[in-house]
Amino acid sequence: MKYGYFDDQNKEYVIEKPDTPSSWSNYLGSTRYGAIITNNAGGYSFFKSVAQGRFTRLRFNAVPMDQAGRYIYIHDAESKDYWSTSWQPVAKPLDQYKSECRHGSAYTKISSDYSEISTETTFFVPLDADYECWSTKVKNKGSKRRTLKLFTYVEYGCNWNAGDDLNNLQYSQYITNMNVVDSIISHASNVNLPEMPDDFEEKDQARYTFLGAVGVEPVAYDTDREAFLGPYRTYANPIAVEKGQCSNSLAKAGNPCGTLQFEITLEPGEEKDFAIFMGIGRAEKEGKAVIEKFANLELIDEEFNKLKNHWHSKMSQMSVQTPDSDVDSMLNMWSQFNSLMTFFWSRAASLVYSGARDGLGYRDTVQDMLGVMHAIPELVQERLELMITGQVASGGAMPVVKPFAHRPGFEKEPTPEEFRSDDALWLFNAVPAYVKETGDLDFYHKVLPYADKGEGTILQHLRQAIEFSIKYSGAHGFPCGMLADWNDCLELGQEGETVFVAFQLRYGLKTYIEICELLGKLESEITWAQAALEKLDKNLHDHAWDGEWFLRAYRDDGLKFGSKENDEGSIFLNTQTWSVLSGHASEQEQKSAMDAVHSELATDYGVMLCAPPFVKTDYKVVRAALFNPGLKENAAIFTHTQGWTIMAEAMLGRGDRAFDYYKSTLPAAYNDRAELRQIEPYVYCQSTISKFHPLEGASRLPWLTGAATWAFYAASQYIIGIQPDYHGLTIDPCIPSHWDKFQVSRQFRGATYQITVTNPNKVNKGIASIKLNGEIIAGQCLPLCAKGSQNSVEVIMG
Ligand code: GLC
């Protein structure tokens, strides 16, 4: 079934049927003021941290899953009928109530049409603002005069600390203090304590938000949830809305809410515009300033356009036109926007992530950069440097870096039991990708502190990552699994070894050698790395091959994972793909391993993480056994890994298969059967349930996932084949043979390249010729062109 469509022109996903299988959400704002909004205006807002700065409330995993939210109720003064400007929460019958939700780049527009009244509300956070705006139009489409009473609703947290707000009720229910100052609602908690705005770990401090209106004059208010809703009622039928009158309640404890009541009269055909602003700060200061600033409603449109242009220009650094419109919808907007939001919010803020994973998990964060490098290189640099200072002097990394609390030079080194073996090695993906995008070769020489003590150039940081992996290696010469090795569920023991990280280490060594060659005068480093690489290759050759594919790991007592000897989990995906990505495997091994992936792990909905699932295996061997077969790490389609699968097939030149894999987890490809996947057809998710479970195809945990970044990276660099390189832009597509032509527009280091690729001989891979501005070039790397220049590139495959 179809609930909506992609409006590619406007970079929007349009939901026409509001009763989606789950709440389909979007993100507003930035890492200062962030917000989640669903197709029914549910969701929450937070400042800096979703765990420590959540000032509106969402009860996670409640029924429905997205309430409360940002609601506007309408009460008809004559008929006494009432509804909401989003279908939920009043939920009028859908044969009478029409709605449309347009999710766009950091904004959402929700419109409604009911009882001859139409509304449209645009929700967004202006650039660099610490407040959100709900810009609303209400129109009388009928032929008689209408008098309408309007009510806003947000439900506040009592404490910005989300855990305390929901759990520590004996405290949090006694600390709020609501006021209304010059018609602006003031929401305050802990008012008798000092404010400590820079200390986000301190939950016991005074904090303030405001909610006010422009374009309409409030006639009444409620700030006490119980007074507004009434006992035994829900958001669907608040007593104040039913009666058409607020009671001017001021919550001095208990549960606060933000309701302003307005009255508007509309002649036939008349339209009224107004806006609600909610934000951080005191009503009398920041609130008043915002309301005064937007007294002229036209400024809202200006701010809105600024925001839209901001994100559209970031994403238009790369755009494509291919024979496949699903690919275009994803690559030109949603795959990029998904990667951006994942970069911003890591694994902290969504309808599933409630802030319990606050801060930046090392491995995920370093990978999340890859999909946004071209769009926001300055922010990537800042984040990358932060993460590099999260590496300790011994070369391992802190599992989590908290941007609002991190103190390089003063952090405690994790114990060997706390390290994850893969964390710091992801720098070999992110650092060169940053330098290749920007051309900033000096970045390798930049000196940054380690988390615990001392400092080193970024090149030295990279070397330390290698040293760390070598130091903590086991009996077969592979890095130890430690607490986890990308897969959080393998229990290898402290001395157990991971073949996956061995491949990562090989990739690291290969990359380190390339960097040293590039920088020059580093022969001794090259010799050192070369020797380590040869030794590792020998160990991999002797101990990692299982006959048809590569093993996954050795437990510390020698038990193998991912071997034919195992009844369960006899093949794992990641070591097959990384045997190719790392450059270790011979051609024959690569083909054999990737063919085994195809025969043992590939399904219509993507490639499974391992198979067969763990049913009899003790959870102490692999914690995946805690999940039912076909779920998460227990043989689901763990989408984070799909990009590597696509890349490996593309490296083998098998473009049809690479593309089949890409399409099998492409969200847009499920738009016409969205009920199957259940989640948003415009975003990636952590996993899709596999054939070992009755809900095969259903997908879980949308938005914040490594799948976003790797899907974009794999598609743009390995299928479309536009790869930033140190000295230019390499063109190396690997496409399905039925594609006869595609176009790419890419901005790279200030120049624009308009690239047209034709495929007259229906090949998957291979370049017959490349012309840059009419001149044939040698090789596949476009030289750098002048900043500001427009360049046409004609590529013929063959
Ligand atoms: C989750 C984690 C990620 C991990 C993966 C596999 O996605 O966020 O860090 O690699 O699970 O266990």
Coordinates of N, CA, C and O and ligand atoms in Angstrom, one line a residue, residues 347 353 357 363-364 367 422 485-489 609 632-633 638 640 686 704-706, ligand 1:
R347 N 23.2 8.4 17.9 CA 22.2 7.4 18.2 C 21.4 7.9 19.4 O 21.0 7.1 20.2
Y353 N 15.3 6.0 19.9 CA 16.4 6.4 20.7 C 15.9 7.6 21.6 O 15.5 8.6 21.1
R357 N 21.4 6.7 24.9 CA 22.7 6.6 24.3 C 23.1 8.1 23.9 O 23.2 8.5 22.8
R363 N 32.7 4.5 17.3 CA 32.8 3.9 16.0 C 31.7 4.4 15.1 O 31.9 4.7 13.9
D364 N 30.5 4.6 15.6 CA 29.4 5.1 14.8 C 29.7 6.5 14.3 O 29.5 6.8 13.1
Q367 N 32.2 6.8 11.5 CA 31.7 6.4 10.2 C 30.6 7.3 9.7 O 30.5 7.6 8.5
D422 N 37.4 -2.1 17.3 CA 37.4 -1.5 16.0 C 37.4 0.0 16.0 O 37.7 0.7 15.0
D485 N 33.6 -5.7 18.6 CA 34.4 -5.4 17.4 C 33.6 -4.9 16.2 O 33.8 -5.3 15.1
W486 N 32.6 -4.1 16.4 CA 31.6 -3.6 15.5 C 30.3 -4.4 15.8 O 29.3 -3.8 16.0
N487 N 30.4 -5.7 15.9 CA 29.3 -6.5 16.3 C 29.2 -6.6 17.8 O 30.1 -7.2 18.4
D488 N 28.2 -5.9 18.3 CA 28.2 -5.8 19.8 C 27.8 -7.1 20.5 O 27.7 -7.2 21.7
C489 N 27.5 -8.2 19.7 CA 27.0 -9.4 20.2 C 28.0 -10.6 20.3 O 27.6 -11.6 20.8
L609 N 23.0 -10.6 8.1 CA 24.3 -10.4 8.7 C 25.1 -11.7 8.9 O 26.3 -11.8 8.9
K632 N 17.7 -8.3 14.4 CA 18.9 -7.6 14.8 C 20.2 -8.5 14.4 O 20.3 -9.0 13.4
E633 N 21.1 -8.6 15.4 CA 22.4 -9.3 15.1 C 22.1 -10.8 14.9 O 23.1 -11.5 14.6
F638 N 21.0 -6.6 8.7 CA 21.5 -5.5 9.4 C 22.0 -4.4 8.4 O 23.1 -4.6 7.8
H640 N 23.4 -1.5 8.2 CA 24.7 -0.8 8.3 C 25.7 -1.5 7.3 O 26.5 -0.8 6.7
Q686 N 17.9 0.6 11.1 CA 19.0 -0.3 11.6 C 18.9 -1.7 11.1 O 19.9 -2.3 10.7
L704 N 18.5 6.9 12.6 CA 19.8 7.0 13.1 C 20.6 5.7 13.0 O 20.4 4.8 13.8
T705 N 21.3 5.5 11.9 CA 21.9 4.3 11.6 C 23.1 4.5 10.7 O 23.1 5.3 9.8
G706 N 24.1 3.6 10.9 CA 25.3 3.6 10.0 C 24.9 3.3 8.5 O 25.6 3.5 7.6
Ligands
GLC1 C1 24.4 -0.9 16.5 C2 25.5 0.0 17.0 C3 26.7 -0.1 16.2 C4 27.1 -1.6 16.1 C5 26.0 -2.4 15.5 C6 26.3 -3.9 15.4 O1 24.0 -0.4 15.2 O2 25.1 1.4 17.0 O3 27.8 0.5 16.9 O4 28.2 -1.7 15.3 O5 24.8 -2.2 16.3 O6 26.3 -4.6 16.7

